[in-house]
Coordinates of C-alpha atoms (C1' of nucleotides) in Angstrom, one line a residue:
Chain L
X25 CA 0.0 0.0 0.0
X26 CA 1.4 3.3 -0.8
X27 CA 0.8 6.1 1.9
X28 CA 1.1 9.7 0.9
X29 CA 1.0 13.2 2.9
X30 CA -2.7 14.7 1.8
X31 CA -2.3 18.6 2.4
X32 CA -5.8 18.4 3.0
X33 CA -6.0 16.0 5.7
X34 CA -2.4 17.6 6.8
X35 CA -1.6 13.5 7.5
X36 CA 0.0 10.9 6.0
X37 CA -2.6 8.5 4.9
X38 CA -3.1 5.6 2.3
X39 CA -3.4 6.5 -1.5
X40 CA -7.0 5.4 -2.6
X41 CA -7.4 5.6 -5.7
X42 CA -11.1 5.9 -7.8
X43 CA -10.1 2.6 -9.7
X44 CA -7.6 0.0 -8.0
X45 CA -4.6 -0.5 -10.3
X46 CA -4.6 2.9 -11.6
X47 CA -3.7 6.3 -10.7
X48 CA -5.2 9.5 -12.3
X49 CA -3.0 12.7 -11.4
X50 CA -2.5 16.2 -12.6
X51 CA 0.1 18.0 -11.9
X52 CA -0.1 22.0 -12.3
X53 CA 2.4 23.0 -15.0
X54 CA 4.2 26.2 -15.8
X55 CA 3.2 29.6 -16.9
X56 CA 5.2 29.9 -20.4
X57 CA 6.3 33.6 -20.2
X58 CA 9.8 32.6 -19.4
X59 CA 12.8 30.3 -19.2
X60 CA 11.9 27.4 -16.9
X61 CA 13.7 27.9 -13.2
X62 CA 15.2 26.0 -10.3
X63 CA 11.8 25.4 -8.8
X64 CA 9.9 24.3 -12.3
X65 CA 12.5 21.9 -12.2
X66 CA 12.2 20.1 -8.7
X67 CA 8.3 19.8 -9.0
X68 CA 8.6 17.7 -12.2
X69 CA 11.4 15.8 -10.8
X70 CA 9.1 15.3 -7.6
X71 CA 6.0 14.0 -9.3
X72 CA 8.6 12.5 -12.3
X73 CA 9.7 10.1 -9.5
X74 CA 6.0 9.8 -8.1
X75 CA 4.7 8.8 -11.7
X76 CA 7.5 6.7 -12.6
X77 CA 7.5 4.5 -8.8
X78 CA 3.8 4.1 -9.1
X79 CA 4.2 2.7 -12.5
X80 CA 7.0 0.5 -11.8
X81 CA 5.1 -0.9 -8.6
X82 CA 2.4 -1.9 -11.4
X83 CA -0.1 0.6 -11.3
X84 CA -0.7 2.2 -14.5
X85 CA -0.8 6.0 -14.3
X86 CA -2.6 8.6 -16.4
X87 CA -0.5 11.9 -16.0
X88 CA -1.9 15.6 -16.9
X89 CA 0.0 18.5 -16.8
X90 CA -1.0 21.7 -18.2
X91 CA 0.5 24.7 -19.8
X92 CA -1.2 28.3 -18.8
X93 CA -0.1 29.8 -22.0
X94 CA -2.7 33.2 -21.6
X95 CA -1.6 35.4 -18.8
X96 CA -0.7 38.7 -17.4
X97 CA 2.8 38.3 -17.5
X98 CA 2.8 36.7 -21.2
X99 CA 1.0 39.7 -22.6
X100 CA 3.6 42.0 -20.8
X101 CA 6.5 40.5 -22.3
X102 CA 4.7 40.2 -25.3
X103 CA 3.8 44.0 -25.6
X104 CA 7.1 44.7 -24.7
X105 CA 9.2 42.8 -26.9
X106 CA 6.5 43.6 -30.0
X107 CA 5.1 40.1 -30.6
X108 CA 2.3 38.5 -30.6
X109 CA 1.1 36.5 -27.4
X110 CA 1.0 33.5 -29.0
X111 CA 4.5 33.6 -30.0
X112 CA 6.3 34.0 -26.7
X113 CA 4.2 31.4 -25.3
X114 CA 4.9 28.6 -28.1
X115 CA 9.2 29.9 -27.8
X116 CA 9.1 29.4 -23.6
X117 CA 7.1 26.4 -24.4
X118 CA 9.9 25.0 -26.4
X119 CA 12.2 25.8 -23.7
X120 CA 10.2 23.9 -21.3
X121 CA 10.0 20.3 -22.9
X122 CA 13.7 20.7 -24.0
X123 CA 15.1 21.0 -20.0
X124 CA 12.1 18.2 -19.2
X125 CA 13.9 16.0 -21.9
X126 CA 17.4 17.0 -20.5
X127 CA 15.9 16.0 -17.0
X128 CA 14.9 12.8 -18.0
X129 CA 11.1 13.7 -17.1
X130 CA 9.2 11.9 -18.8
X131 CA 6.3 13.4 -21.0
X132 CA 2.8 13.9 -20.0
X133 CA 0.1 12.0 -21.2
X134 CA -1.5 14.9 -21.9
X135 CA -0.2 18.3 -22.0
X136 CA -3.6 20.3 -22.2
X137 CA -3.1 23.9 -22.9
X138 CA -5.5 26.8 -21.6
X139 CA -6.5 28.6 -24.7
X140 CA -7.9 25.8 -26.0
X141 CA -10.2 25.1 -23.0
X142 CA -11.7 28.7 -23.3
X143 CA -15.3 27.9 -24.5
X144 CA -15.7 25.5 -21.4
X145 CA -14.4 28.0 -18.8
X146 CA -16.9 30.4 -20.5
X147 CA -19.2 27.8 -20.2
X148 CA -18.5 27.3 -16.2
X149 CA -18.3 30.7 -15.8
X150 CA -21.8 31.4 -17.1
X151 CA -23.3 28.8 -14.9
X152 CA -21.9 30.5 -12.0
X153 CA -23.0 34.0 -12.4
X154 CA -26.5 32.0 -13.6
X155 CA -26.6 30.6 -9.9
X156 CA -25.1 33.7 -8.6
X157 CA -21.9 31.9 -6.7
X158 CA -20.0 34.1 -8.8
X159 CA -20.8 37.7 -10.2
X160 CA -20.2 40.3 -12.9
X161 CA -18.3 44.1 -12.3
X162 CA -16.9 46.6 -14.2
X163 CA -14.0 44.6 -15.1
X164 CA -14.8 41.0 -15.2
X165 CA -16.4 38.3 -13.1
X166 CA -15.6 37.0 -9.9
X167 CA -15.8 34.1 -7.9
X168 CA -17.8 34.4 -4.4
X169 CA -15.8 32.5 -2.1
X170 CA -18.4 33.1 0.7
X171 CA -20.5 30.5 -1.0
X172 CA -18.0 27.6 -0.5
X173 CA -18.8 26.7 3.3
X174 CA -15.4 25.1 3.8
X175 CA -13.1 27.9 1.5
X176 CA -9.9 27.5 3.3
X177 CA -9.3 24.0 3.5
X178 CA -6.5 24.0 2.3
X179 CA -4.7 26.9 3.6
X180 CA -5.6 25.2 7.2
X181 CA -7.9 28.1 8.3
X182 CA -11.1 29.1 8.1
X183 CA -12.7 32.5 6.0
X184 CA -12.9 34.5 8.9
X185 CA -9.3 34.4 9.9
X186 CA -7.7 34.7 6.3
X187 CA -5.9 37.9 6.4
X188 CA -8.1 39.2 3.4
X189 CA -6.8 41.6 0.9
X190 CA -3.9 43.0 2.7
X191 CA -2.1 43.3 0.3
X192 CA -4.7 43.0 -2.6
X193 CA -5.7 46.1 -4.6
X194 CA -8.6 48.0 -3.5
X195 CA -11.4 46.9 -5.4
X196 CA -14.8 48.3 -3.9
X197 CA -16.8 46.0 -6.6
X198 CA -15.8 43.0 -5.1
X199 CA -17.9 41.4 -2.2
X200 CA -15.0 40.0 -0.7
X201 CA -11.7 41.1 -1.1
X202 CA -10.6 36.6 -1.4
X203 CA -13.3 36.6 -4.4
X204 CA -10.8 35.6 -7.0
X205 CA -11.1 36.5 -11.1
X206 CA -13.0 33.7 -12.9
X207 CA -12.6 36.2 -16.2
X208 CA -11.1 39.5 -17.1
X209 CA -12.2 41.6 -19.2
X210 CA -10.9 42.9 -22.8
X211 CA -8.6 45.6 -22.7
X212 CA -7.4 47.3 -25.7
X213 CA -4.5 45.2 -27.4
X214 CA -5.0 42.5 -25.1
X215 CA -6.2 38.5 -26.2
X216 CA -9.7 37.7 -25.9
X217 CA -12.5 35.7 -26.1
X218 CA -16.3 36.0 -26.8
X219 CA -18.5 35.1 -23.7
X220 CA -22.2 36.1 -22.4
X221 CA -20.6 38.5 -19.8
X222 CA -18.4 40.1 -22.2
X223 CA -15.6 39.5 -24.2
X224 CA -12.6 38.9 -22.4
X225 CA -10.1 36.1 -21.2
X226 CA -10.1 33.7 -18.3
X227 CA -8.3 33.8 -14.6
X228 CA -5.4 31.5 -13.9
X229 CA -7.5 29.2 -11.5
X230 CA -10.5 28.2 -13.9
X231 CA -8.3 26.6 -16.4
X232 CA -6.9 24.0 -14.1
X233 CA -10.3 22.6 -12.8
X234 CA -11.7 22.6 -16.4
X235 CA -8.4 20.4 -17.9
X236 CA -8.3 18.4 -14.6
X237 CA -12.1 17.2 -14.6
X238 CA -11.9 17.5 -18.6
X239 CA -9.1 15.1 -19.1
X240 CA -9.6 12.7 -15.4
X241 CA -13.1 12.9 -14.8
X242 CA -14.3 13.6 -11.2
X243 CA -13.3 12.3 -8.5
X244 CA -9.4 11.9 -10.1
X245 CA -6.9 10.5 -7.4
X246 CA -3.9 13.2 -7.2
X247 CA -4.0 17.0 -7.7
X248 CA -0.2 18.1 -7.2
X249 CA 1.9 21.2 -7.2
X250 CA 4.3 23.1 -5.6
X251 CA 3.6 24.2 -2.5
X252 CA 2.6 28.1 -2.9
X253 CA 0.5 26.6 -5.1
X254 CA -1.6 25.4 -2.1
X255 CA -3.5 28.5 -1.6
X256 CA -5.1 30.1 -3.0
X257 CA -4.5 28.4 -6.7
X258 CA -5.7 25.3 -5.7
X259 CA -8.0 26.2 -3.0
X260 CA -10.0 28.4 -5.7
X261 CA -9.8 25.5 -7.6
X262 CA -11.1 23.5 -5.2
X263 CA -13.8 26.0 -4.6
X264 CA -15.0 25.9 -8.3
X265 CA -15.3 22.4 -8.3
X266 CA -17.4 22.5 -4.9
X267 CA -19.6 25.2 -6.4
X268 CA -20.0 22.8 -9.7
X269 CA -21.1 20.0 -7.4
X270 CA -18.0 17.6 -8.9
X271 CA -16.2 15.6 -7.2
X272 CA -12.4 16.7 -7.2
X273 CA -9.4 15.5 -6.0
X274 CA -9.3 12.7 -3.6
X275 CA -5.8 13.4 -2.8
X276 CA -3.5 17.3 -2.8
X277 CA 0.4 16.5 -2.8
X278 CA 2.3 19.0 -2.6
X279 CA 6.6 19.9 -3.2
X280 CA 8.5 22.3 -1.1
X281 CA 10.4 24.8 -3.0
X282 CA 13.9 25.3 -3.8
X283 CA 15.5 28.3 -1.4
X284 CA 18.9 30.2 -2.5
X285 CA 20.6 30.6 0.8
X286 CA 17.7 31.4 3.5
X287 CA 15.2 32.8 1.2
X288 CA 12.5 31.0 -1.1
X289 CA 13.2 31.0 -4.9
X290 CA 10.6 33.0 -6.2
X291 CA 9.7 35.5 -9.1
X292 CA 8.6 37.8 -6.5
X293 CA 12.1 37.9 -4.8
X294 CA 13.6 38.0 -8.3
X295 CA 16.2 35.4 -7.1
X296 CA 15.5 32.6 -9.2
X297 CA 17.8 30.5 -11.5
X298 CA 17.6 29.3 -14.9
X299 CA 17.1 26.1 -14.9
X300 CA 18.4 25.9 -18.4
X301 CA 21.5 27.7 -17.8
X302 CA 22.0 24.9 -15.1
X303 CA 21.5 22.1 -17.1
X304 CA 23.5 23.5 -19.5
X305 CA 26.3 23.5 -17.3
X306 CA 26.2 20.6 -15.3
X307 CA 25.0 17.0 -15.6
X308 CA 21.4 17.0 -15.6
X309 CA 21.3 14.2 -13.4
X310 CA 22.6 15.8 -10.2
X311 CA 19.4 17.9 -10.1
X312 CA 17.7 14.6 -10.0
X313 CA 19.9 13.0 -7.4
X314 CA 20.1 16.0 -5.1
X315 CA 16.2 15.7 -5.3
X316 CA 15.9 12.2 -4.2
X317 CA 18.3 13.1 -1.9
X318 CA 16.3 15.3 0.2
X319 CA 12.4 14.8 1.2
X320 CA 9.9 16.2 -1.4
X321 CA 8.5 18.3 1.4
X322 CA 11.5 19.6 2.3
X323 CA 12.7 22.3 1.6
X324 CA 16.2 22.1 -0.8
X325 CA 19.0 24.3 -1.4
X326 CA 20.6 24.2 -5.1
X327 CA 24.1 26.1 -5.4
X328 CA 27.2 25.0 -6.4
X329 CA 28.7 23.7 -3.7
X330 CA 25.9 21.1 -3.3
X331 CA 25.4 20.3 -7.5
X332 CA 29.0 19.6 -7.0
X333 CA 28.7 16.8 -4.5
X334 CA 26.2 15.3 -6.0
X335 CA 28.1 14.8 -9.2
X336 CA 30.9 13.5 -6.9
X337 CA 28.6 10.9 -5.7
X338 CA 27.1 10.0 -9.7
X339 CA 30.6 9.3 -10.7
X340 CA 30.3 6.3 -7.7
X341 CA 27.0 5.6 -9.3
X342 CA 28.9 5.3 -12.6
X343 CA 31.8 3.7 -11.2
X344 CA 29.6 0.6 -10.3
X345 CA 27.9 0.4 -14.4
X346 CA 31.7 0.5 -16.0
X347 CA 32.2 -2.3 -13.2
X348 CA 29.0 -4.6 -14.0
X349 CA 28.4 -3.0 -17.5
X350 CA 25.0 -2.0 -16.1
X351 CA 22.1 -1.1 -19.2
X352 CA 21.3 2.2 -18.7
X353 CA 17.9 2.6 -17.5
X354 CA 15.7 6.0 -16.5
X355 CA 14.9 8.0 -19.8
X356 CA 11.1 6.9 -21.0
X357 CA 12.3 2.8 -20.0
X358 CA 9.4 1.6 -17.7
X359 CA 10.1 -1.4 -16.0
X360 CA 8.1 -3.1 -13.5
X361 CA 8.6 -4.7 -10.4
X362 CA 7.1 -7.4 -10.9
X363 CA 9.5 -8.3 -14.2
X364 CA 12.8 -7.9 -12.2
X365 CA 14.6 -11.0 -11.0
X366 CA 14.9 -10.2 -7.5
X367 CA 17.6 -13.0 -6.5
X368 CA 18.7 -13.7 -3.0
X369 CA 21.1 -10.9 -2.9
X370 CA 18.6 -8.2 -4.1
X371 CA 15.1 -9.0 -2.5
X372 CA 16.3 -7.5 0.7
X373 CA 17.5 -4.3 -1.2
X374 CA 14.3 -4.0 -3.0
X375 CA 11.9 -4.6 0.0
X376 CA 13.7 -2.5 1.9
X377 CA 13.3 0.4 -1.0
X378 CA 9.7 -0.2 -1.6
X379 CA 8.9 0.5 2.4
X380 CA 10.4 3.5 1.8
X381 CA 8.9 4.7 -1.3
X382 CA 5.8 3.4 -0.4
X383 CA 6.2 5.6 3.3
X384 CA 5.2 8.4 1.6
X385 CA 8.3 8.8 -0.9
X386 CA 11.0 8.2 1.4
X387 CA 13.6 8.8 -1.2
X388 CA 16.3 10.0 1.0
X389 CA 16.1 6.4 2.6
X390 CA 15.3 4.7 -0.3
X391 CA 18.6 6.5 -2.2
X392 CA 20.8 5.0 1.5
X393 CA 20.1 2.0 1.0
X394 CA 21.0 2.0 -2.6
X395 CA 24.3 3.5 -1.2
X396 CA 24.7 1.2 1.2
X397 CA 23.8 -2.1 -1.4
X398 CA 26.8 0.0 -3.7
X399 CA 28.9 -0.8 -1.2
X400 CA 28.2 -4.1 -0.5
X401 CA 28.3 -5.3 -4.4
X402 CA 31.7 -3.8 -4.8
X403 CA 32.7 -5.9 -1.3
X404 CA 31.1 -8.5 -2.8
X405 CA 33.3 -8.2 -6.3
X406 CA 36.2 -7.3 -4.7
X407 CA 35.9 -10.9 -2.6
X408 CA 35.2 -13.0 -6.4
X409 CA 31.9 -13.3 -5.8
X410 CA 31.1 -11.7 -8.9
X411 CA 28.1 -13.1 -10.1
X412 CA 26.4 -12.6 -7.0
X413 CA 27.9 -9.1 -6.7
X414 CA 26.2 -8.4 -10.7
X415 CA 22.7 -9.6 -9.4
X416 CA 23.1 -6.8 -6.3
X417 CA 24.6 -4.2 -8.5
X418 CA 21.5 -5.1 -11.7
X419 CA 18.9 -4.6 -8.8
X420 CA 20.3 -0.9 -7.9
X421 CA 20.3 -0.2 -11.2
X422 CA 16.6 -1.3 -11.6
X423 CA 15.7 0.7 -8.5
X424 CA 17.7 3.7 -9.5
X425 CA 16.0 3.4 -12.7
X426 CA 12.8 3.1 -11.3
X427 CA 13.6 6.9 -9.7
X428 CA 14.6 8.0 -13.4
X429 CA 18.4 8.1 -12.3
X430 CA 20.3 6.5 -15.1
X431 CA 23.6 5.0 -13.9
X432 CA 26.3 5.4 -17.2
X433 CA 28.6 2.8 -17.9
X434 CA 29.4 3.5 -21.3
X435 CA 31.4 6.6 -22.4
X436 CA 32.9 8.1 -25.9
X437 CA 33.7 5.1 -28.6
X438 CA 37.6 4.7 -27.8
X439 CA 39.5 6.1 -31.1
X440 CA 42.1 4.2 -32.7
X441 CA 45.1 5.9 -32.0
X442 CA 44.0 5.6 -28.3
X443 CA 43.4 1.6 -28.9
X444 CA 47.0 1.4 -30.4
X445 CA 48.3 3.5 -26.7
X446 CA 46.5 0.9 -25.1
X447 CA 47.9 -1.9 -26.6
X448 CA 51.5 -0.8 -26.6
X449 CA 51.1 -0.1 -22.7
X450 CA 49.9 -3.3 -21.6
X451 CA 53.0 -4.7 -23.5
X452 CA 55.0 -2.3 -21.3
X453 CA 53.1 -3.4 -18.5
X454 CA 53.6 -7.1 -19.4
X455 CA 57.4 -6.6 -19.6
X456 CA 57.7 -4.7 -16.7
X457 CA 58.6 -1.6 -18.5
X458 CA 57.3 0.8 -16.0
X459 CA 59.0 4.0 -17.4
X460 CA 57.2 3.5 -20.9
X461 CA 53.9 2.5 -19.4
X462 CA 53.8 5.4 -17.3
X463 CA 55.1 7.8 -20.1
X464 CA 51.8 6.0 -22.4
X465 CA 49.4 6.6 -19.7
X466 CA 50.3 10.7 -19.4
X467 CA 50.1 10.3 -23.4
X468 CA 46.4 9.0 -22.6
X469 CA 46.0 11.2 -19.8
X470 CA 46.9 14.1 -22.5
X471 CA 44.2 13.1 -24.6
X472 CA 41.3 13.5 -22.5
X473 CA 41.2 9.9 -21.6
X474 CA 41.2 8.7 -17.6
X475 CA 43.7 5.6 -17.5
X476 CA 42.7 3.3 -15.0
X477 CA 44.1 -0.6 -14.4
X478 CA 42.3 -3.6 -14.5
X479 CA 42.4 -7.5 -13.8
X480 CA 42.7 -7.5 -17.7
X481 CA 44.7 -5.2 -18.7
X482 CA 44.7 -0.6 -19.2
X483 CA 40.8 0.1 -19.5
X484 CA 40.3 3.8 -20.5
X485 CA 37.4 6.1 -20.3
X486 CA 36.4 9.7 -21.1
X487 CA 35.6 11.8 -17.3
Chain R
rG2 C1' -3.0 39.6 13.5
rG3 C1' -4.1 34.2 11.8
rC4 C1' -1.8 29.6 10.1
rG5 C1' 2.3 26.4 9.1
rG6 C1' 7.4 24.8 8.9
rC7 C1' 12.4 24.6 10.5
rG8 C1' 17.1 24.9 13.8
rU9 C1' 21.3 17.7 13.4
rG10 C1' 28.6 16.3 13.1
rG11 C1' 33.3 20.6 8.1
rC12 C1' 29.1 20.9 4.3
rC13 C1' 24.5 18.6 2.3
rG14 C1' 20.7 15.7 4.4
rA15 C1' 17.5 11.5 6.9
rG16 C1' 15.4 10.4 11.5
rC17 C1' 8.9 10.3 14.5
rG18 C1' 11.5 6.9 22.1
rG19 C1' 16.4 2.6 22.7
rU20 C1' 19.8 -0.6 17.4
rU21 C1' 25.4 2.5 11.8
rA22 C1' 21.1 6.9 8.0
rG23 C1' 23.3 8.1 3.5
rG24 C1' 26.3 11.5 0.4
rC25 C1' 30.4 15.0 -0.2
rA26 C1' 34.9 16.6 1.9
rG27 C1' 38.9 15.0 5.5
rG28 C1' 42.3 11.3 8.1
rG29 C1' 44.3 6.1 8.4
rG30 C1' 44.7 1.3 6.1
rC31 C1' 44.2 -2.8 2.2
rC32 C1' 44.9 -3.6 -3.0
rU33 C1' 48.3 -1.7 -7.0
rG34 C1' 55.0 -1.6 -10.2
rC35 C1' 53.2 3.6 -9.4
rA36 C1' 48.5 5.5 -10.0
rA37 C1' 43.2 5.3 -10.6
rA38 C1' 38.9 2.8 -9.2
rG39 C1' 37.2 -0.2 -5.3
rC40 C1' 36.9 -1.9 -0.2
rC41 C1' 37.7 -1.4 5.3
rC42 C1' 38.2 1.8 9.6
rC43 C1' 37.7 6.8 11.8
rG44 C1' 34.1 12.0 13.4
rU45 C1' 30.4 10.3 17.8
rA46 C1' 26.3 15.6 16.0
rC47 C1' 21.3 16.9 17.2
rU48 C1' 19.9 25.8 19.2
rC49 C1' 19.1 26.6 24.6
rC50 C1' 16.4 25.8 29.4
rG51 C1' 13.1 22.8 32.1
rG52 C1' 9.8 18.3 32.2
rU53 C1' 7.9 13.1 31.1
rU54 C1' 10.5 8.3 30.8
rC55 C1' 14.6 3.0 32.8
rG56 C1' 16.0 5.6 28.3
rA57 C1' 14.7 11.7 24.0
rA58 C1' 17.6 14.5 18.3
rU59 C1' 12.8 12.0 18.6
rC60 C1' 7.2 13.4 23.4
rC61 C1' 5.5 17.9 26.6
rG62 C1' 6.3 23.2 28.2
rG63 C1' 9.2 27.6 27.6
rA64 C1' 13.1 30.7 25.4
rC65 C1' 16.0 32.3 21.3
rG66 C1' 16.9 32.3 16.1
rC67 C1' 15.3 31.4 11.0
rC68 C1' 11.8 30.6 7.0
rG69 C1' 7.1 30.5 4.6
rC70 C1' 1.7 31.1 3.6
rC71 C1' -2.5 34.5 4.2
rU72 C1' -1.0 38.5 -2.7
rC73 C1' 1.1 36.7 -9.0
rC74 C1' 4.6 32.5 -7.9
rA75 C1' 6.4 25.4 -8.9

RNA sequence: GGCGGCGUGGCCGAGCGGUUAGGCAGGGGCCUGCAAAGCCCCGUACUCCGGUUCGAAUCCGGACGCCGCCUCCA
């Protein structure tokens, strides 16, 4: 049985799903006005992970998640770099799924965009103002939130002690200042829609219940996100749904975000990172690792210093493919549980991994043991047990696998002139010619190629 | 003002009452012609003050510090 945290319950409790075997979920995507950052990169790594352990566990999974591609900031950049709406969203859109492919996330099963959900948020909107839970001004419609009795849920509190519209702009027509915008109106220059209350364009938090129940049906299983998503996005959500009499999600999951020192990554805060520029710079699986590393609640910090160590630690990874000539797994590979061979020397691993993952997404502890089972299978080798120690290390691989961490055995195609180096030092070797062995190796060394000695003779292999 | 989270060894980061978390860095050793890779050993940490308990990083109370949400944000 897999347990997961419910931010709605605020408790760990068991995943049920609307049909056994298989999982529905929808994850809320990114807003393409800009390059993806840090934080768009740990949520689909989170719920990358998710997806890919209920699959390999054996359930099948039906993943959504969207692309808000009409928005406030979209038009601004827009406007301001003199192109059309449509245009920045389909180039930051690009951007997106090339760092999700460089992640190793695997692709939605559907990728619904907003604009072409309009006519049924129109639709949803009109049968709210018609039943008056939500209600036309000057400049669009709003959504009531008094008329959800349990508004709030989420956030943990109840109406009454939400510290409304602090901070909100004054807005006299609004009968509360949490009544959030179902629809905007048309402003001059601006991309819009025909609907019965005017011609306009939707709010950010219609388009996610109308693709959710669109593309799940009610009552879907897992409605995730990162955390500041929590409230109010998905409480409005929430509140639509309620207010359409549909069942919604049985489950919320949500991520904690990526800080930069002591201080949330945020566009607000202006501190965010690229996460292209990172992944252009640094092995795109270290982003995964230090994310399994660390709790999906949890708050993580990226920098340097900590991308650094965890490239440290995929070169052990590594070290133990080149050692058992492990496949390399994660990418779009789905393997199941079930279809693994889990010998003698593995079944303890993989039970102990599974009570982890299944606690909720343990990774940290799931990712120790791995270590630890490392360990052992090199022990293992180095005392000649070798074919035992290949069923240990073939089981971490699966497992790492199952987390979407490829481990790399292979490197660059070894060159001829290298081969021939090769060849001449293991002569040297043989004869005990330690001078010209040592002078081949630097000629190796030289050309980009780490020299290392085996049972059977020089193996090279590019860093 | 309301609500929530956090403070762990050099760094990162688990932990949910008692048994080694793990990674990175560092030290020692084994192996190796020398290296590399690998393996073994080593740090004995938990903000502070009380309390509960045979026993607390872990539960309770308090203090201090930090962060976040209540507003667009993954």
């Amino acid at each position: 049985m897999i347990r997961l945290y419910d931010t709605a319950r605020g408790e760990v409790r068991d995943l049920s799903l609307r049909t056994p075997g298989q999982v529905s979920m929808y994850v809320c995507g990114p807003t393409v006005d800009n390059l993806p950052h840090l934080g768009h990169g740990r949520f689909t790594l989170v719920w990358d992970v998710a997806r890919r352990w209920f699959t390999f566990q054996g359930l099948s999974v039906h993943y959504v998640m969207n692309i808000t591609d009409v928005d406030d900031k979209i038009i601004t950049r827009a406007r301001r770099e003199s192109r059309s709406e449509t245009d920045v969203a389909a180039e930051f859109e690009a951007q997106w799924w090339d760092a999700m492919d460089r992640l190793g996330v695997v692709r939605p099963d559907d990728s619904p965009h907003a604009t072409d959900y309009v006519p049924e948020m129109v639709e949803l909107i009109a049968s709210f103002v018609e039943r008056d839970v939500a209600y036309v001004t000057s400049d669009g419609v709003y959504f009531d939130v008094a008329t959800v009795p349990d508004y709030g849920l989420l956030a943990g509190q109840p109406l009454g002690s939400l510290r409304a519209g602090a901070r909100v702009e004054e807005n006299d027509e609004k009968r509360s200042p949490l009544d959030f915008a179902l629809w905007k109106n048309v402003k001059p220059d601006e991309p819009s829609w025909p609907a019965p209350f005017g011609e306009g364009r939707p709010g950010w938090h219609t388009e996610c219940v109308v693709m959710s129940l669109g593309l799940l049906g009610e009552g879907f299983d897992l409605h995730c996100g990162g955390l500041d998503l929590k409230f109010p996005h998905h409480e409005n959500e929430r509140a639509q749904a309620e207010a359409a009499h549909r069942a919604f999600a049985r489950h919320w999951a949500h991520n904690g975000w990526v800080m930069v020192g002591d201080d949330k990554m945020s566009k607000s805060l202006g501190n965010f990172t690229s996460l292209t520029d990172l992944l252009e710079k640094t092995d795109p699986r270290a982003y995964r690792l230090l994310v399994l590393r660390s709790h999906y609640r949890s708050p993580i910090d990226i920098s340097p210093s900590s991308i650094a160590d965890a490239e440290r630690a995929l070169e052990r990874l590594d070290a133990l493919a080149r050692r058992f000539d492990l496949p390399e797994l994660g990418g779009d590979h789905f393997e199941l549980a079930s279809s693994q061979p889990w010998a003698e020397e593995s079944l303890e691993l993989y039970e102990r991994v599974v009570a982890y993952m299944n606690d909720d997404l343990n990774t940290p502890l799931a990712v120790a043991g791995l270590f630890d089972a490392l360990s052992a299978a090199n022990a293992s080798a180095d005392e000649g047990h070798l074919a035992s120690a290949r069923r240990l290390a073939q089981a971490i691989n699966s497992l790492f696998g199952a987390m979407g961490l490829a481990l790399l055995a292979s490197s660059h195609p070894i060159d001829e002139a290298a081969g021939q180096l090769v060849r001449e030092r293991d002569a040297a070797r043989a004869a005990g010619n330690w001078a010209d062995a040592d002078r081949l190796r630097q000629e190796l060394v030289v050309r980009g190629w780490i020299v290392e000695d085996g049972v059977s003779g020089t193996v090279i292999r590019r860093p």
